[in-house]
Structure formats: C-alpha cells, structure tokens
Amino acid sequence: MKLDRFLRLSIGLFVTLVVVVAIAVMLFVTESALNVWDRLVQGPRILLYGYVSVMIALVLAAIWLIFRLAVKRKTTANDEVARPLRRSDIESRLLAAEKSGVDISDAQAELQELASRQESGSVHLCFFGEISTGKSSLIKALIPSADLAINPVGGSTVDIRHYRWRNENGAEILLTDVPGTGGLDGDLDEMALREAQRAQLVLLVCDGDLTRNESRAVTWLLALGKPLILVMNKSDRYNREEQAILLERLLDHLDNLGGESARDQVVAVSAGGEVDIIEKRADGGEASIRSQRPADIGVLVVAINRLLEREAESLDIKRDRAVFHLAADKLAQAEGEYRTQRAQQIIRNSTRKAVVGALAAVSPGTDILVQGYIGTTMTRELCRLFGAVPRDLDIEEFLSLSQSRAGKALPLGLAVAGNALKAFPGAGTVAGGLVHAVAYGLIFDALGRSLVMTLTKHGELNPGTAAKEFEDGISEHIEAGVRQVAKLALDQEKTSE
Ligand SMILES: Nc1nc2c(ncn2[C@@H]2O[C@H](COP(=O)(O)OP(=O)(O)OP(=O)(O)O)[C@@H](O)[C@H]2O)c(=O)[nH]1
Ligand SMILES: [Mg+2]
C-alpha cells in the first residue's frame, strides 16, 4: 500500500516536472521566435523572404527524409484494384513490358486471334471436359458428316479443331473440339483450358456426378464469367430415376459453385457412341458387329439455342474480357521468365564484382562485401526487378541481419571453394587468395538466390524473413553455385594476368 502511494506520488511529481519543463521550453522558443520575427520584419524584405524560404526548405527536407527512411511504400502489385480488364489496360501493360525487354509475342498473338474472331463475327462453342466423356462424340452427333477421332481409349483428341454447325435459326456456329483434361499430358490440359477461355460459350461435358477436377473447372469458368452448359453425357447408362437424381445433384453443384443457373443449363444426353453387338450367324457361329448407338441430344440443342438467345448481347463482351485475362496471364508468364533471367544476370554481375574485389583486396572481409556497395546495389536492383519498393532502412537491416550468417558460412565457403578449384581442370596450384575470392563469390551468389526466393514468394523485402531465408538455404545455395562461381573466378584471374 505504501509502495503504491509512493509510486503515485513519484508519477505526479514527474508529470509536474515535465509540464514545467514543457512550459519553459515553449516560453523560450516563443520568445526567441518572436525576437527573430521582430528583427526580420524591421530588417530588409529580402532577408525576411530568404529566411522564411530556408525554413520551409528545411521542413520539407525533413519530411522527405522521414518519408524515405521510415514510411513503408506499397509495392506496385498492391496498387492494382480488382476490376474487369479492358483492352487499353492490357495494351498499355504490353507496351511497358516490351519496353523493358519482355517477350510479349504470346500475349500479343492472343489479342490478334481475338481481333480476327471479332472481325469474322464467329460464335465459338467449346466442348470441354475430362478425357473420354464423349466430347468428340457429341460434336459428331450434331454434325454427322464431321470427321473426328473417337476412341474408347482416353486421349483420342490431341489438338484443337473447329467444326461448322448451323442451328435451327440458320446461324452459323463453330463447335470446338479440344483434348480432354486429366490425361497424362499436362500440356493438353493447358491447351484445352485456354481454348475454353477463348470461346463465347462452354459446354462442360461430364458423364456422371462431378469429379473434384470438374468442380474446379466449373468454378474457374464461372469466375471468368463464361456462359456455361453442364452436359451429362452417356445418360443411356442410367435409368430415368437415376438420371433425375444425377441432374438434381449437378444443379446443386452449379448453384453451390456460384452459378446463377437456369434449369435448362444442365442437361442429360446421350451422344450414342459405338457399341459392339454379338450376332448369331446362319452357320451357328457368332460375329461381333460394331454399330452406332442412337443419339439423344435434343435437349442439348434446345439449351444451346436458349443460352445463345439469352446471352446474345453479352456473349462477345464476356468473351473479350476472358481473352484479356488470358493475354494478361501469358504476359505475366513472360514477365516471370524475363525476371528470372534478369535476376540471374544481376546476381552474376554482383558476384563477379565481389570476386574481383576479393581478388584485388588483401583481406576484404565479408562485412565490406555484404553490407557494402555491392550488397546494397544487388539488393536494390533485385527489389526493383520484382516491383518491391523497400525503405532504405529495410535494405540496411536485411544486409546487417545477413552479415553474421555470412561470416559464419565463410569456413564452409572456403572448404567448398578449395575442393571445387582442385577439381577444376587447368586450375593449377590453388592460391589462398583465389580460394577466398571464390568463397566470397559463393556467399554473394547465395545471398542473391535467397533474395530472389523471398521476393518471388512475398513480393516485398521483409528484412527478418529474407535474412531467415538466406540463413536456412545458405549451405544448399553454396553447393549449387560452386561450379559457376569457381569458373567465374578462374576466368577473372586469367584476364587480369
Ligand atoms: N455409352 C455411351 N458411350 C459413349 C457415349 N458417347 C461417347 N461414348 C463413348 O465414349 C468413348 C469416348 O468418346 P469420345 O467422343 O472419344 O470422348 P472424348 O471426350 O472426345 O475423349 P477425348 O478426346 O479422349 O478426351 C467412346 O468409346 C465413345 O463410343 C454415350 O452417349 N454413351
Ligand atoms: Mg475427343
């Protein structure tokens, strides 16, 4: 109790003291400010304006410095707002990417294909689904004269083909057959997904309840805003009741996955398909005859026509948006590849500088290299490449956190470098300086590699996380980079001889 009272008394005294000091400081500052102001007002105007300008400049400089050092800046990726992509968005992104050296040909080809489809005014219906669900058979049932690969063994369609179909209103529609997804070749999945993205309408063909992959595909298509019909093919394998139950379930799935679907957007059909019938011959023997099961696809034709009618206004707009996304995805992929390449270049350049520095200096020490000019430049360049805008303090903190680990890893670097140089053809007698230079190079290379991993994963430089990444992966990275760095050091030494 006594202690509590003493504490409160002390706090009271302390607060009083602070208030007294604050009032004194305020009085002092006000007095001097007023003094200065009086003199300035009485003096020549030029002095007044000059003084005020210098004060303003000092305040602005202080704000700028605080902002640069302490305020976290947003990465460019975070600035993006989720809204439908427009042609102008994607075109300006393409232009910017091309300027910085990214190969934009794939993304550009996508826009060109869109332009030619827009010009022809064609409507594309893509038959999309898991392998062997009967996509090609359905097209064959709609266009009996079409020549399609149909096979009981999954994976019979391996490319994209368009077939002309005239519906009852006389409109010409292109039916697109694509490879089935879920086969052994992942590239075919990619090909099918992209073509579905380019079509105005997608028929997702399944042959029973939705599998996990099919549910995922429906979610993706709905997110793209794709007009969709869920086609349960091979319904001849089920009786009426079973068909009704399956259809109900598919409708539920579609609702749960976020589709605002009309009942006629889920249909049960039978493309027919081939069937082997055993016939008794006149001589008493048996013969197997391959025949075509009758197709039952009337509801599908009705569903297609209704959806085309309902969506007439928005078909092209939705298709265009989906293709802009496709082009943006392709651009992002190209940017990723470019970034990887550029990052390797930056790391290689910095590593070379570290090796050169180490070869030239008597005893450079990891601290000078890691925390010095080369370390800061490499970190800054890699951050810029990944669109991260770290504060200067973050870079400093990251490098100083990494420093102790770099120092500890030096013996390992030296051992690995020594071994690698001995094994290198033409290295001759390995001098101590060269081993040190390779070891420093290895540490630098590891720093760059771990930084790229962090930036790829998080998109920004968080000093603690990045330094931890460096620490965790350093041995692995040292081993991975040794051949390249040893070669670099040997080449460097040869050129300086
Ligand atoms: N029972 C039955 N079998 C069918 C039906 N439609 C197709 N099939 C059979 O299913 C198998 C696969 O048919 P495809 O048309 O090649 O299937 P797909 O989806 O194009 O296959 P991929 O191109 O490999 O993805 C064939 O053996 C067809 O005869 C159907 O309505 N009922
Ligand atoms: Mg097929």
XYZ file of C-alpha atoms and ligand atoms in Angstrom:
530
model
C 0.000 0.000 0.000
C 2.830 2.293 0.971
C 4.676 1.491 -2.183
C 1.614 2.222 -4.265
C 1.278 5.669 -2.696
C 4.957 6.381 -3.210
C 4.652 5.372 -6.831
C 1.665 7.595 -7.457
C 3.424 10.477 -5.749
C 6.529 9.977 -7.893
C 4.462 9.847 -11.071
C 2.663 13.030 -10.010
C 5.967 14.774 -9.381
C 7.362 13.542 -12.690
C 4.327 14.794 -14.623
C 4.569 18.184 -12.890
C 8.231 18.382 -13.781
C 7.524 17.529 -17.424
C 4.788 20.166 -17.611
C 7.058 22.810 -16.040
C 9.889 21.981 -18.456
C 7.451 21.978 -21.409
C 6.109 25.427 -20.429
C 9.654 26.751 -20.002
C 10.728 25.406 -23.386
C 7.610 26.823 -25.006
C 8.239 30.243 -23.488
C 11.848 30.171 -24.520
C 11.106 29.077 -28.069
C 8.249 31.571 -28.446
C 10.398 34.391 -27.130
C 13.280 33.676 -29.467
C 10.913 33.116 -32.417
C 9.178 36.434 -31.758
C 12.534 38.148 -31.331
C 13.797 36.795 -34.622
C 10.489 37.645 -36.309
C 10.578 41.259 -34.991
C 14.074 41.760 -36.283
C 13.247 40.184 -39.618
C 10.175 42.407 -40.049
C 12.210 45.503 -39.249
C 15.099 44.478 -41.480
C 15.193 44.439 -45.278
C 12.444 42.416 -47.054
C 14.950 40.207 -48.832
C 16.240 38.912 -45.526
C 12.682 38.082 -44.364
C 11.808 36.171 -47.540
C 15.176 34.427 -47.643
C 14.827 33.316 -44.027
C 11.258 32.025 -44.483
C 12.247 30.160 -47.670
C 15.169 28.445 -45.930
C 12.868 27.413 -43.050
C 10.281 25.957 -45.461
C 13.014 24.137 -47.396
C 14.378 22.654 -44.146
C 10.928 21.425 -43.059
C 10.269 19.886 -46.491
C 13.673 18.175 -46.492
C 12.977 16.746 -43.048
C 9.563 15.405 -44.151
C 11.122 13.857 -47.255
C 13.864 12.220 -45.217
C 11.404 10.791 -42.698
C 9.219 9.502 -45.507
C 12.139 7.854 -47.282
C 13.553 6.236 -44.190
C 10.526 5.282 -42.201
C 7.364 5.117 -44.267
C 6.726 1.778 -45.907
C 5.962 2.202 -49.548
C 3.456 -0.011 -51.301
C 4.590 -2.471 -53.936
C 3.245 -1.812 -57.399
C 1.286 -5.089 -57.356
C -0.742 -3.912 -54.361
C -1.836 -0.810 -56.201
C -3.935 -2.844 -58.568
C -7.649 -2.803 -57.948
C -9.776 -5.792 -58.848
C -11.864 -4.656 -61.813
C -12.564 -6.122 -65.218
C -9.614 -5.849 -67.542
C -10.045 -3.585 -70.535
C -8.269 -3.605 -73.858
C -6.488 -0.358 -73.006
C -5.205 -1.863 -69.704
C -3.692 -4.860 -71.363
C -2.324 -2.849 -74.290
C -0.543 -0.384 -72.042
C 0.865 -3.252 -69.977
C 2.120 -4.907 -73.158
C 3.772 -1.704 -74.265
C 5.511 -1.200 -70.932
C 6.636 -4.830 -70.812
C 8.000 -4.683 -74.344
C 9.991 -1.574 -73.488
C 11.678 -3.333 -70.612
C 12.655 -6.247 -72.839
C 9.945 -8.841 -72.079
C 8.964 -11.188 -74.924
C 5.307 -10.246 -75.436
C 4.699 -12.298 -78.594
C 2.456 -14.932 -76.936
C 0.211 -12.364 -75.308
C 0.112 -10.334 -78.498
C -0.847 -13.411 -80.558
C -3.811 -13.890 -78.222
C -5.052 -10.368 -78.919
C -4.549 -10.882 -82.659
C -6.595 -14.095 -82.585
C -9.321 -12.205 -80.728
C -9.252 -9.440 -83.336
C -9.698 -11.936 -86.176
C -12.604 -13.643 -84.361
C -14.191 -10.247 -83.721
C -13.841 -9.365 -87.386
C -15.405 -12.620 -88.614
C -18.234 -12.317 -86.063
C -17.984 -16.037 -85.372
C -19.559 -17.707 -82.343
C -17.457 -20.448 -80.762
C -18.863 -23.242 -78.607
C -16.185 -25.201 -76.829
C -16.785 -28.818 -75.772
C -14.654 -29.041 -72.675
C -14.237 -31.781 -70.076
C -12.306 -34.732 -68.712
C -10.953 -37.315 -71.152
C -13.352 -39.800 -72.686
C -16.547 -38.129 -71.521
C -17.769 -38.057 -75.132
C -16.963 -34.523 -76.327
C -15.994 -35.592 -79.842
C -18.970 -37.970 -79.976
C -21.326 -35.094 -79.143
C -19.939 -32.988 -81.995
C -20.270 -35.999 -84.289
C -23.909 -36.365 -83.195
C -24.553 -32.699 -84.038
C -22.628 -32.812 -87.344
C -22.762 -36.415 -88.626
C -20.524 -35.568 -91.611
C -17.698 -34.309 -89.368
C -14.548 -36.354 -89.274
C -13.480 -36.705 -85.639
C -11.217 -39.005 -83.666
C -13.413 -41.009 -81.312
C -11.925 -43.796 -79.268
C -12.782 -45.795 -76.153
C -9.211 -45.184 -75.010
C -8.977 -41.737 -73.399
C -6.814 -39.068 -75.009
C -8.035 -39.539 -78.586
C -8.302 -35.812 -79.310
C -4.879 -34.176 -79.191
C -5.430 -30.856 -80.916
C -7.998 -28.098 -81.338
C -10.457 -28.308 -84.227
C -13.442 -26.202 -85.202
C -16.478 -27.655 -86.995
C -19.196 -25.594 -88.705
C -22.708 -26.182 -87.418
C -25.913 -24.421 -88.470
C -28.555 -24.237 -85.776
C -32.314 -24.139 -86.452
C -32.265 -20.343 -86.733
C -29.759 -20.670 -89.550
C -26.950 -19.104 -87.522
C -23.525 -20.500 -88.222
C -21.737 -21.629 -85.110
C -18.295 -23.150 -84.695
C -18.148 -26.232 -82.474
C -14.682 -26.596 -80.976
C -13.310 -29.995 -80.056
C -10.423 -29.867 -77.591
C -8.336 -32.528 -75.845
C -9.836 -33.967 -72.676
C -8.348 -32.809 -69.383
C -6.910 -35.083 -66.712
C -4.867 -37.221 -69.131
C -1.165 -37.943 -68.873
C -0.043 -34.935 -70.894
C -0.424 -31.761 -68.816
C 0.248 -29.584 -71.887
C -3.012 -30.831 -73.420
C -4.910 -29.673 -70.306
C -3.378 -26.243 -70.749
C -4.335 -26.220 -74.434
C -7.955 -27.120 -73.601
C -8.253 -24.574 -70.783
C -7.008 -21.775 -72.991
C -9.363 -22.642 -75.839
C -12.303 -22.708 -73.409
C -11.263 -19.224 -72.349
C -11.402 -18.040 -75.969
C -14.908 -19.396 -76.661
C -18.160 -17.473 -76.159
C -19.915 -20.479 -74.670
C -18.550 -23.569 -72.945
C -20.224 -26.971 -72.771
C -18.722 -28.762 -69.811
C -19.151 -32.426 -70.675
C -19.208 -34.952 -67.831
C -20.560 -38.473 -67.647
C -21.995 -38.626 -64.118
C -21.586 -36.702 -60.879
C -18.865 -34.017 -60.935
C -15.359 -35.104 -60.002
C -13.146 -32.795 -57.927
C -11.340 -31.638 -61.081
C -14.608 -30.969 -62.866
C -15.868 -28.892 -59.910
C -12.651 -26.915 -60.018
C -13.092 -26.313 -63.763
C -16.691 -25.135 -63.257
C -15.585 -22.717 -60.528
C -12.875 -21.340 -62.792
C -15.233 -20.918 -65.757
C -17.856 -19.201 -63.613
C -15.223 -16.876 -62.183
C -14.296 -15.962 -65.752
C -17.951 -15.115 -66.384
C -18.240 -17.783 -69.061
C -21.769 -18.729 -70.198
C -21.905 -22.423 -69.403
C -23.964 -25.557 -70.050
C -23.331 -28.622 -67.924
C -23.792 -31.638 -70.189
C -24.129 -35.049 -68.598
C -23.361 -37.399 -71.464
C -23.742 -41.202 -71.632
C -27.111 -40.965 -69.899
C -28.054 -44.239 -71.651
C -26.158 -45.924 -68.834
C -28.737 -44.746 -66.270
C -32.476 -45.303 -65.912
C -34.888 -42.358 -65.687
C -34.838 -42.107 -61.857
C -31.060 -42.252 -61.696
C -30.849 -39.583 -64.384
C -33.231 -37.311 -62.444
C -31.166 -37.711 -59.245
C -27.897 -37.000 -61.084
C -29.344 -33.929 -62.791
C -30.595 -32.561 -59.453
C -27.141 -33.081 -57.983
C -25.453 -31.319 -60.887
C -27.803 -28.367 -60.499
C -26.976 -28.208 -56.779
C -23.273 -28.305 -57.592
C -23.635 -25.464 -60.046
C -25.543 -23.365 -57.510
C -23.033 -24.124 -54.756
C -20.132 -23.228 -57.007
C -21.591 -19.787 -57.543
C -23.519 -20.093 -60.784
C -26.860 -18.385 -61.198
C -28.067 -21.138 -63.448
C -31.335 -21.718 -65.174
C -32.649 -25.307 -65.026
C -32.107 -25.748 -68.749
C -28.371 -25.115 -68.327
C -27.936 -28.651 -67.029
C -28.877 -31.411 -69.453
C -28.635 -35.178 -69.670
C -27.919 -36.509 -73.153
C -26.501 -39.449 -74.987
C -24.141 -38.907 -77.885
C -24.657 -42.531 -78.749
C -21.157 -43.756 -79.194
C -20.099 -47.028 -80.676
C -21.221 -50.373 -79.332
C -20.173 -53.955 -80.184
C -23.157 -56.233 -80.828
C -22.766 -60.026 -80.954
C -24.882 -61.559 -83.741
C -25.642 -65.184 -84.447
C -24.548 -66.203 -87.952
C -26.545 -68.557 -90.225
C -23.891 -71.254 -89.728
C -24.496 -71.139 -85.951
C -21.301 -69.166 -85.164
C -21.143 -65.663 -83.621
C -19.926 -62.409 -85.138
C -19.180 -59.124 -83.395
C -20.573 -56.134 -85.263
C -19.677 -52.566 -84.332
C -22.679 -50.314 -84.576
C -23.694 -46.812 -83.587
C -25.974 -46.339 -80.595
C -28.762 -43.879 -81.425
C -28.029 -40.378 -80.186
C -30.400 -38.441 -77.948
C -29.261 -34.819 -77.904
C -32.471 -32.826 -78.476
C -32.322 -31.126 -75.053
C -28.762 -30.029 -75.711
C -29.710 -28.299 -78.961
C -32.558 -26.518 -77.155
C -30.247 -25.486 -74.287
C -27.627 -24.105 -76.702
C -30.189 -22.083 -78.648
C -31.780 -20.670 -75.498
C -28.488 -19.672 -73.944
C -27.306 -18.062 -77.176
C -30.536 -16.093 -77.274
C -30.417 -15.101 -73.585
C -26.794 -14.034 -73.746
C -26.898 -12.522 -77.250
C -25.991 -9.040 -76.006
C -23.200 -10.030 -73.659
C -21.584 -13.014 -75.422
C -18.860 -11.012 -77.117
C -18.208 -8.695 -74.182
C -17.719 -11.646 -71.836
C -15.535 -13.452 -74.372
C -13.369 -10.373 -74.851
C -12.853 -9.977 -71.103
C -11.863 -13.607 -70.725
C -9.364 -13.265 -73.580
C -7.884 -10.116 -71.999
C -7.321 -12.188 -68.888
C -5.728 -14.910 -70.975
C -3.428 -12.373 -72.609
C -2.613 -10.915 -69.171
C -1.779 -14.408 -67.872
C 0.517 -15.017 -70.823
C 2.155 -11.663 -70.264
C 2.623 -12.448 -66.575
C 4.265 -15.722 -67.536
C 6.603 -13.971 -69.967
C 7.387 -11.353 -67.314
C 8.162 -14.137 -64.853
C 10.582 -15.726 -67.301
C 12.199 -12.361 -68.022
C 12.528 -11.652 -64.308
C 14.210 -14.987 -63.660
C 16.690 -14.299 -66.444
C 17.384 -10.725 -65.348
C 17.730 -11.785 -61.721
C 20.365 -14.330 -62.708
C 22.204 -11.614 -64.622
C 22.110 -9.223 -61.671
C 23.353 -11.902 -59.283
C 26.100 -12.941 -61.696
C 27.256 -9.348 -62.123
C 27.336 -8.701 -58.397
C 29.080 -11.994 -57.726
C 31.695 -11.090 -60.336
C 32.240 -7.738 -58.634
C 32.576 -9.471 -55.268
C 35.131 -11.895 -56.717
C 37.089 -9.087 -58.387
C 37.013 -7.085 -55.157
C 38.201 -10.067 -53.160
C 40.995 -10.832 -55.633
C 42.203 -7.240 -55.519
C 41.996 -6.656 -51.774
C 44.450 -8.008 -49.255
C 41.758 -9.012 -46.784
C 38.325 -7.749 -47.817
C 36.134 -9.477 -45.178
C 32.537 -10.494 -45.733
C 31.198 -7.396 -43.974
C 32.625 -4.992 -46.545
C 31.175 -7.077 -49.357
C 27.766 -7.933 -47.925
C 26.983 -4.630 -46.238
C 28.949 -2.501 -48.612
C 28.219 -1.046 -52.003
C 27.882 -4.345 -53.927
C 25.425 -5.848 -51.428
C 23.254 -2.746 -51.343
C 23.255 -2.379 -55.119
C 22.346 -6.027 -55.712
C 19.531 -5.917 -53.146
C 18.156 -2.693 -54.563
C 18.296 -3.931 -58.175
C 16.619 -7.251 -57.347
C 13.896 -5.474 -55.369
C 13.242 -3.107 -58.258
C 13.025 -6.046 -60.674
C 10.325 -7.663 -58.523
C 8.392 -4.415 -58.106
C 9.241 -4.219 -54.399
C 9.960 -0.753 -53.030
C 11.747 -1.266 -49.713
C 12.762 1.537 -47.388
C 16.485 2.206 -47.278
C 16.362 1.111 -43.662
C 14.910 -2.263 -44.702
C 17.806 -2.884 -47.075
C 20.304 -1.944 -44.383
C 18.573 -4.120 -41.809
C 18.413 -7.085 -44.175
C 22.102 -6.842 -45.010
C 23.192 -6.431 -41.431
C 20.987 -9.366 -40.327
C 22.502 -11.472 -43.103
C 26.010 -10.388 -42.180
C 26.521 -12.616 -39.144
C 25.297 -15.650 -41.110
C 27.610 -14.763 -43.998
C 30.552 -14.605 -41.576
C 29.653 -17.973 -40.069
C 29.305 -19.537 -43.516
C 32.763 -18.407 -44.609
C 34.566 -21.590 -43.437
C 32.068 -23.701 -45.379
C 32.506 -21.432 -48.416
C 36.285 -21.781 -48.179
C 36.113 -25.571 -47.934
C 33.701 -25.891 -50.844
C 35.727 -23.406 -52.917
C 39.000 -25.237 -52.193
C 37.554 -28.584 -53.253
C 35.923 -27.196 -56.345
C 39.070 -25.408 -57.514
C 41.179 -28.539 -57.070
C 38.773 -30.482 -59.237
C 38.689 -27.773 -61.884
C 40.750 -28.668 -64.953
C 43.549 -26.195 -65.503
C 43.339 -24.511 -62.104
C 46.951 -25.410 -61.366
C 48.144 -24.700 -57.851
C 45.356 -23.037 -55.973
C 46.466 -19.919 -54.200
C 44.830 -18.808 -50.943
C 43.610 -15.531 -52.430
C 41.686 -17.331 -55.150
C 40.002 -19.667 -52.661
C 38.927 -16.651 -50.615
C 37.627 -14.894 -53.709
C 35.536 -17.926 -54.691
C 34.224 -18.270 -51.117
C 33.126 -14.612 -51.083
C 31.576 -15.063 -54.511
C 29.658 -18.097 -53.240
C 28.287 -16.200 -50.283
C 27.215 -13.416 -52.556
C 25.627 -15.781 -55.015
C 23.738 -17.435 -52.119
C 22.566 -14.032 -50.891
C 21.171 -13.216 -54.331
C 19.482 -16.605 -54.756
C 17.757 -16.447 -51.383
C 16.664 -12.883 -52.036
C 15.054 -13.923 -55.321
C 13.217 -16.721 -53.492
C 11.877 -14.297 -50.876
C 10.834 -11.715 -53.433
C 9.095 -14.339 -55.584
C 7.233 -15.668 -52.565
C 6.306 -12.413 -50.791
C 6.669 -9.724 -53.449
C 8.401 -7.430 -50.934
C 11.514 -7.234 -48.813
C 10.782 -8.106 -45.233
C 14.256 -7.923 -43.640
C 13.653 -10.605 -40.984
C 12.033 -13.107 -43.340
C 14.583 -12.514 -46.084
C 17.552 -12.905 -43.712
C 15.999 -16.114 -42.349
C 15.602 -17.427 -45.881
C 19.297 -16.647 -46.504
C 20.295 -18.408 -43.289
C 18.196 -21.514 -43.962
C 19.317 -22.043 -47.535
C 22.934 -20.899 -47.431
C 24.619 -24.343 -47.427
C 22.405 -25.564 -50.227
C 22.971 -22.414 -52.277
C 26.735 -22.540 -51.755
C 26.805 -26.084 -53.117
C 24.538 -25.152 -56.018
C 26.569 -22.166 -57.178
C 30.063 -23.526 -56.776
C 30.866 -24.583 -60.347
C 29.678 -21.326 -61.839
C 31.445 -19.125 -59.293
C 34.701 -21.092 -59.483
C 34.694 -20.755 -63.257
C 33.954 -17.058 -62.985
C 36.874 -16.531 -60.580
C 39.280 -18.530 -62.753
C 38.256 -16.590 -65.868
C 38.647 -13.364 -63.952
C 42.090 -14.314 -62.753
C 43.155 -15.280 -66.257
C 42.036 -11.939 -67.716
C 43.836 -9.982 -65.005
C 47.081 -11.877 -65.576
N -22.437 -45.459 -73.524
C -22.070 -44.364 -74.159
N -20.805 -44.237 -74.603
C -20.463 -43.092 -75.242
C -21.350 -42.028 -75.405
N -20.714 -41.025 -76.050
C -19.458 -41.465 -76.268
N -19.299 -42.701 -75.784
C -18.098 -43.493 -75.849
O -17.111 -42.894 -75.015
C -15.803 -43.115 -75.581
C -15.089 -41.797 -75.698
O -15.714 -40.977 -76.631
P -15.008 -39.708 -77.270
O -16.039 -38.981 -78.080
O -13.755 -40.096 -77.958
O -14.685 -38.930 -75.965
P -13.839 -37.575 -75.814
O -14.373 -36.859 -74.649
O -13.785 -36.849 -77.106
O -12.428 -38.190 -75.461
P -11.002 -37.436 -75.512
O -10.889 -36.722 -76.803
O -10.031 -38.546 -75.349
O -10.981 -36.528 -74.338
C -16.039 -43.758 -76.939
O -15.812 -45.134 -76.800
C -17.483 -43.488 -77.240
O -18.053 -44.530 -78.052
C -22.665 -42.196 -74.916
O -23.522 -41.316 -75.012
N -22.950 -43.366 -74.305
Mg -12.227 -36.198 -78.216
